CSV table of N, CA, C and O in Angstrom, one decimal:
chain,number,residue,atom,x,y,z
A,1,UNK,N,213.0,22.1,348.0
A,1,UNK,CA,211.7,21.4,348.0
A,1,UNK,C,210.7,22.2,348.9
A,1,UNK,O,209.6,22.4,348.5
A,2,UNK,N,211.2,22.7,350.3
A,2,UNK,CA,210.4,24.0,351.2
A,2,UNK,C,209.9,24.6,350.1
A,2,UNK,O,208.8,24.5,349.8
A,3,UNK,N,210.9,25.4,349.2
A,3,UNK,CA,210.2,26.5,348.6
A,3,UNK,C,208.8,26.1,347.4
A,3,UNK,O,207.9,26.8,347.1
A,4,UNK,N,209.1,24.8,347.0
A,4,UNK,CA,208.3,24.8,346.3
A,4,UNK,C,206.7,24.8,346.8
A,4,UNK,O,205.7,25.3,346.2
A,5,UNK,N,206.7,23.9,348.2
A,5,UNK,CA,205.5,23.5,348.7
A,5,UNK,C,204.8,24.3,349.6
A,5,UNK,O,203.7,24.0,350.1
A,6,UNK,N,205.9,25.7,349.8
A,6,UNK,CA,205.2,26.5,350.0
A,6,UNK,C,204.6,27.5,349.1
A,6,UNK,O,203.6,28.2,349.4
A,7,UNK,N,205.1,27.5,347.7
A,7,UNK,CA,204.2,28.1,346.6
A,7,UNK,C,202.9,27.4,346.4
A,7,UNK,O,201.8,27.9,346.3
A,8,UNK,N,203.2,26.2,346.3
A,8,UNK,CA,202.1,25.1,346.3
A,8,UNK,C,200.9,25.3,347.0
A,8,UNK,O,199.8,25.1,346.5
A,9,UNK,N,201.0,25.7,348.1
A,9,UNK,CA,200.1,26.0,349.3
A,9,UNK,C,199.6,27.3,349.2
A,9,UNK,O,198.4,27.5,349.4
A,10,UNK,N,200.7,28.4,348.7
A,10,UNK,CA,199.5,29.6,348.5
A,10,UNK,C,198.6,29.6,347.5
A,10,UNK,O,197.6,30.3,347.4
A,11,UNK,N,199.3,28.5,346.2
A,11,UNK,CA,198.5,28.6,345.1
A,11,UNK,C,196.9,28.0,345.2
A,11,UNK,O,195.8,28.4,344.7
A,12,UNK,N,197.3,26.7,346.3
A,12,UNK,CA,196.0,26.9,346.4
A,12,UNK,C,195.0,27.1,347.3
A,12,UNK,O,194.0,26.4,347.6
A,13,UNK,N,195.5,28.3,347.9
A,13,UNK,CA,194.7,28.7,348.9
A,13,UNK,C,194.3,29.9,348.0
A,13,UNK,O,193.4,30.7,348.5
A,14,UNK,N,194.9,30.2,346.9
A,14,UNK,CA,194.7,31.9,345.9
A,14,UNK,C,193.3,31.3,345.2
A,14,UNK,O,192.4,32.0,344.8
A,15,UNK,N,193.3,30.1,345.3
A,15,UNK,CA,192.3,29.9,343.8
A,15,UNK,C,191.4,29.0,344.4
A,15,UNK,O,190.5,28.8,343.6
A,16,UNK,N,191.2,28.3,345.5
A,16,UNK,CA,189.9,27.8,345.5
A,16,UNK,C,188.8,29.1,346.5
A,16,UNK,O,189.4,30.1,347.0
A,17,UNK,N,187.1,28.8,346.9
A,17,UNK,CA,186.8,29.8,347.1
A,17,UNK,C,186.7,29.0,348.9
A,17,UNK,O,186.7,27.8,349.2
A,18,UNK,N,186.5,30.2,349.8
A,18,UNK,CA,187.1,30.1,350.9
A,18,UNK,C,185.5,30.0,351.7
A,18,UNK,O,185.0,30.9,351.2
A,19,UNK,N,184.8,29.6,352.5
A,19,UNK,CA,183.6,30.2,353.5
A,19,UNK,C,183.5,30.7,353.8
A,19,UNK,O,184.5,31.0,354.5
A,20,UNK,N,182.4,31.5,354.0
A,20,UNK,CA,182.0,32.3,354.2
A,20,UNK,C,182.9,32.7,356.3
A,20,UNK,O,182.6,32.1,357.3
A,21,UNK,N,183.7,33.7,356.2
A,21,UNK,CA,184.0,33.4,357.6
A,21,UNK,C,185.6,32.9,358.0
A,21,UNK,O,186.4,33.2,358.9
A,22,UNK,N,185.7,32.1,356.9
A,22,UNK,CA,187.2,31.5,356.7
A,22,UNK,C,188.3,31.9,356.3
A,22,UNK,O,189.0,31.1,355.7
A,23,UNK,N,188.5,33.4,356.6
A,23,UNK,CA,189.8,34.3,356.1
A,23,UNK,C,190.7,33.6,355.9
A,23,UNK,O,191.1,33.6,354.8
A,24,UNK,N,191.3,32.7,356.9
A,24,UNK,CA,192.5,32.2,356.4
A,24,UNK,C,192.9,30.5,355.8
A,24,UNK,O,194.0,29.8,355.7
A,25,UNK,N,191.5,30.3,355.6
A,25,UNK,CA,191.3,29.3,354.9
A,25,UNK,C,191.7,27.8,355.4
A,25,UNK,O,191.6,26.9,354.6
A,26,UNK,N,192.1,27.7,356.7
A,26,UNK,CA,191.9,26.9,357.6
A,26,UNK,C,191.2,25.8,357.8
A,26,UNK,O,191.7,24.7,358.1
A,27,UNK,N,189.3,26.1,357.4
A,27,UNK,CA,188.4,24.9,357.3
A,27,UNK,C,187.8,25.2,358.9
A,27,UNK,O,187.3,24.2,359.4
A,28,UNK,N,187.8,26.3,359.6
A,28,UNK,CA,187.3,26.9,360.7
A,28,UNK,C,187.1,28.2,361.0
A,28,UNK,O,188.2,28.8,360.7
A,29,UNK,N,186.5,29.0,361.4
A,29,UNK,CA,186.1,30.5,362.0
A,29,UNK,C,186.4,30.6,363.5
A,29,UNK,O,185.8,30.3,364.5
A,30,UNK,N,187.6,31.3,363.5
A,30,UNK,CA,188.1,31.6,364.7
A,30,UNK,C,188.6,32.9,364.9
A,30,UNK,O,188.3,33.8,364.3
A,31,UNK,N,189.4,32.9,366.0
A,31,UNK,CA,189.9,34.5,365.9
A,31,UNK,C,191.0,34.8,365.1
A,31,UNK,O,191.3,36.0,365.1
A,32,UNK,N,191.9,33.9,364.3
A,32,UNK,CA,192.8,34.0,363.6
A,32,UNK,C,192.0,34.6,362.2
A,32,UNK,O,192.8,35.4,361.6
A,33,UNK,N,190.6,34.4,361.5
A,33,UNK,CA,190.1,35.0,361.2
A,33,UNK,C,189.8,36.3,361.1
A,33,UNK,O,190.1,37.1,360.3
A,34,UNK,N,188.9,36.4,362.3
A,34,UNK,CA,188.9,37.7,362.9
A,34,UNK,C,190.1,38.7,362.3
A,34,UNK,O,190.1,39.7,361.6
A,35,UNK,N,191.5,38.0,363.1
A,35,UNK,CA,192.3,39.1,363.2
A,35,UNK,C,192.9,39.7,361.9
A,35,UNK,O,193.1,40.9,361.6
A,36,UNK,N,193.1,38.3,361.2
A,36,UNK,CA,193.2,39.0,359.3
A,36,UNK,C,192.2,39.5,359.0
A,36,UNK,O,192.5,40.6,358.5
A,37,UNK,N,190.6,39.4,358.9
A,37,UNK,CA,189.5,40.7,358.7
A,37,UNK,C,190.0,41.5,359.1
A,37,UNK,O,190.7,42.0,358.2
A,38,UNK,N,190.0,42.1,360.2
A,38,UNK,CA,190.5,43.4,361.1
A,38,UNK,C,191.7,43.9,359.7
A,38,UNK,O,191.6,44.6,358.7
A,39,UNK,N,192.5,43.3,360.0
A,39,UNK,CA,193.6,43.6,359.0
A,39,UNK,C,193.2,44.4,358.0
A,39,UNK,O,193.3,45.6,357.9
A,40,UNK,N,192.7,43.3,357.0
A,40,UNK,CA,192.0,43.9,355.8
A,40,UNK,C,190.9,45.1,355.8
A,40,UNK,O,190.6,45.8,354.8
A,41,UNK,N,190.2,45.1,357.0
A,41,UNK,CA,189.4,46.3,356.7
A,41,UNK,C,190.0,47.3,357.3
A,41,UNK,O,189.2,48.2,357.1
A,42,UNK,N,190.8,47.8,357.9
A,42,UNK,CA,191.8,48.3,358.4
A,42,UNK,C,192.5,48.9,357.2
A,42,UNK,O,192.6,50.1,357.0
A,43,UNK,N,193.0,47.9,356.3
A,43,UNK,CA,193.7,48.3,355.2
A,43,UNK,C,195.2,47.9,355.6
A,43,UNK,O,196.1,47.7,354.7
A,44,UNK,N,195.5,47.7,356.9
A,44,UNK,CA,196.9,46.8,357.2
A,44,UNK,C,197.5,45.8,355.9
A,44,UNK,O,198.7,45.8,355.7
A,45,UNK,N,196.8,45.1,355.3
A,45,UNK,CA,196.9,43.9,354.1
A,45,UNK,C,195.7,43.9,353.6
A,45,UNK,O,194.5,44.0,354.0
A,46,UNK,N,196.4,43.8,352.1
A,46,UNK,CA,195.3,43.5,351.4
A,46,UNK,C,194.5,42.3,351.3
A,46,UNK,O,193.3,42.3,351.0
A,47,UNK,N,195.2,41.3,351.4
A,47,UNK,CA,194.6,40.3,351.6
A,47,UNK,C,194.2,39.6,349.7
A,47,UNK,O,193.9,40.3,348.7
A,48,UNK,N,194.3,38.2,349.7
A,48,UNK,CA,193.6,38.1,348.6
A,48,UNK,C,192.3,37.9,348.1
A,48,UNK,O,191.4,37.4,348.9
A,49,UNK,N,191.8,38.3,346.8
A,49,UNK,CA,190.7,38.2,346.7
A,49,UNK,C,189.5,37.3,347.2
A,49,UNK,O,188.4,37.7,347.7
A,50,UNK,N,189.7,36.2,346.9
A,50,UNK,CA,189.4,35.0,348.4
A,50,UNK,C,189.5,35.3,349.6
A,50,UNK,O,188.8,35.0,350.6
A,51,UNK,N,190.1,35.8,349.7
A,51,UNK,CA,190.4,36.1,351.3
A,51,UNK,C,189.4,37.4,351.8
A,51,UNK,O,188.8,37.4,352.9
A,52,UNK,N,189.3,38.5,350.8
A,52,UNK,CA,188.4,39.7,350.9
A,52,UNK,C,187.2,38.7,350.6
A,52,UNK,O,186.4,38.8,351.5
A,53,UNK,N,186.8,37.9,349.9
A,53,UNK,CA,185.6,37.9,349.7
A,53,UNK,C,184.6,36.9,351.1
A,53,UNK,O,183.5,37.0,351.5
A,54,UNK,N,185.7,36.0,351.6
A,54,UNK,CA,185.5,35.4,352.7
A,54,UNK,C,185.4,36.6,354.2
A,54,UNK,O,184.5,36.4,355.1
A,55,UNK,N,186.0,37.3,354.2
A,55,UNK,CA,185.9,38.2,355.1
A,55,UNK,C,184.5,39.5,355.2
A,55,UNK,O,184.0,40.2,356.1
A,56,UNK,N,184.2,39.1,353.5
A,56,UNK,CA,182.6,40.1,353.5
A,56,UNK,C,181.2,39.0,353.9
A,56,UNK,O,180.4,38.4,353.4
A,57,UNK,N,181.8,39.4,355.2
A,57,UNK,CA,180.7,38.5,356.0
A,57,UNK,C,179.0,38.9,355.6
A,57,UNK,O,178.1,38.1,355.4
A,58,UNK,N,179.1,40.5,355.5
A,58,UNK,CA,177.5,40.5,355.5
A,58,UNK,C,177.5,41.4,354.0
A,58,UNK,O,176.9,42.4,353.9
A,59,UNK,N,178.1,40.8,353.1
A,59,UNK,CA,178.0,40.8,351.3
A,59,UNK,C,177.4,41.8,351.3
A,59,UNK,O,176.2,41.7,351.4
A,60,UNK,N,178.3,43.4,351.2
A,60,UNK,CA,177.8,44.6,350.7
A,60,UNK,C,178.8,45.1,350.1
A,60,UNK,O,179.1,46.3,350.0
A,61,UNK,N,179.9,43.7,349.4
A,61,UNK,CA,180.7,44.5,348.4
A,61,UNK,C,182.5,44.7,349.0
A,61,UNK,O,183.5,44.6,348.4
A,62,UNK,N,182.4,45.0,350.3
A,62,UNK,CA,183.7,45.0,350.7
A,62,UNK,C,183.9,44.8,352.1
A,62,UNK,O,182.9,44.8,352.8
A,63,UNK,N,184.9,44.7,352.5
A,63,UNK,CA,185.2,44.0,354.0
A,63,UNK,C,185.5,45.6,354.9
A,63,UNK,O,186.2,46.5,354.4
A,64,UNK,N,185.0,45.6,356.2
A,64,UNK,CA,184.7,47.0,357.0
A,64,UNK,C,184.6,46.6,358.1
A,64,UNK,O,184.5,45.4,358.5
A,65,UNK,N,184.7,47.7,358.7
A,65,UNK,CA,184.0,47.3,360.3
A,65,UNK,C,183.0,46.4,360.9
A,65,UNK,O,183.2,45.7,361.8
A,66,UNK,N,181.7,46.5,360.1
A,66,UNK,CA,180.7,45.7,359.8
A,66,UNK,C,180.9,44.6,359.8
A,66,UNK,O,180.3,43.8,360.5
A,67,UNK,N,181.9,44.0,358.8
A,67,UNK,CA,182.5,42.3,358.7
A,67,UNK,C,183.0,41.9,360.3
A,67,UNK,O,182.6,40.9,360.9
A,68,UNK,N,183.9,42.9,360.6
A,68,UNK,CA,184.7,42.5,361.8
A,68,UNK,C,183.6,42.3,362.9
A,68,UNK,O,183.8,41.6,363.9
A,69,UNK,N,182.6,42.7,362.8
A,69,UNK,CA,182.0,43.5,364.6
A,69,UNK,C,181.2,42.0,364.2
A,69,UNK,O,181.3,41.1,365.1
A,70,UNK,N,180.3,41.4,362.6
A,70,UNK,CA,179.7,39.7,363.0
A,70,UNK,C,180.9,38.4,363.4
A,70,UNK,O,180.8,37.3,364.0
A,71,UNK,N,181.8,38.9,362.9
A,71,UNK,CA,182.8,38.1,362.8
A,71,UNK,C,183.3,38.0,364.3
A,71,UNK,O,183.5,36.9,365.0
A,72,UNK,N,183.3,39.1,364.7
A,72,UNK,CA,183.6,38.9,366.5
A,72,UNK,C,182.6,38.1,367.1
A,72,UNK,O,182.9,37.0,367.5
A,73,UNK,N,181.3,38.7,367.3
A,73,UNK,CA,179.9,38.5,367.5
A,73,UNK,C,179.8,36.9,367.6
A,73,UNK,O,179.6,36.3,368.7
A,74,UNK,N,180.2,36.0,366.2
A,74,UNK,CA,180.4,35.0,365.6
A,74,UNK,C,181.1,33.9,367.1
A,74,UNK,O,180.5,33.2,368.0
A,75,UNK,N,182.9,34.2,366.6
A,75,UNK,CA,183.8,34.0,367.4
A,75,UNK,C,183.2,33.7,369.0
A,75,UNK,O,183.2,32.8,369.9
A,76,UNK,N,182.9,34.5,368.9
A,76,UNK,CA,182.5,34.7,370.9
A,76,UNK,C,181.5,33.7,370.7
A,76,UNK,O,181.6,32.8,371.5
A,77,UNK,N,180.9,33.7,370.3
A,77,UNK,CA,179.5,32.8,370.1
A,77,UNK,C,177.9,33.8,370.3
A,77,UNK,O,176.8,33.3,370.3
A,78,UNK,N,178.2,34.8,370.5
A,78,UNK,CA,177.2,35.7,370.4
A,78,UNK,C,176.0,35.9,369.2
A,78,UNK,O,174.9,36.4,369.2
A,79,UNK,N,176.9,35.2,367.9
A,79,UNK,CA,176.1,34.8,367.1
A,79,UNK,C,175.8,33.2,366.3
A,79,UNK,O,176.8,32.9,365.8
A,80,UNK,N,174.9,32.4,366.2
A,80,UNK,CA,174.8,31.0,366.0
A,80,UNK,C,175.2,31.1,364.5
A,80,UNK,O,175.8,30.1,364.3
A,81,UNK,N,175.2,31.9,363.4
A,81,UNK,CA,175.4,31.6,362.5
A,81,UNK,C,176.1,33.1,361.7
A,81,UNK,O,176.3,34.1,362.4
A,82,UNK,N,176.4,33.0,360.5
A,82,UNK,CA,176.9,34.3,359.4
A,82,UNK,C,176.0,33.9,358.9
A,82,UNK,O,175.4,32.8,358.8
A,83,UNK,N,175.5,35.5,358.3
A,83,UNK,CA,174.8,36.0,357.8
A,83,UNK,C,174.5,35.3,356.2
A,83,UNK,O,173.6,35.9,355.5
């Protein structure tokens, strides 16, 4: 039953779409965010498509340095909102 409801759970974290900010689909922007961006632009994981597309904070196509540095900015509170 574990195993099932853990397929359950990635399935639908694969297929609904995530906010902007919300890498790990949580329903919050935190540093656990953060740290899977970093990840992914890094190239550490790929991450899923939802997941890359939540992480392109400032929508130029792919997740980079750039995503991480609002997303920090963000986090800290240095920024009131994403882009």
């Amino acid at each position: 039953a574990r195993v099932g409801a853990a397929t359950a759970s990635r399935s639908l974290l694969c297929c609904r779409e995530l906010a902007p900010g919300d890498v790990t689909g949580d329903g919050r922007v935190d540093v656990a965010d953060l740290r899977l961006a970093l990840q992914i632009a890094m190239g550490a994981t790929q991450g899923t498509a939802e997941q890359r597309l939540a992480a392109d904070v400032d929508h130029d196509g792919d997740v980079d340095r750039d995503d991480a540095v609002i997303l920090a900015e963000f986090v800290l509170g240095l920024r009131s909102s994403l882009p």
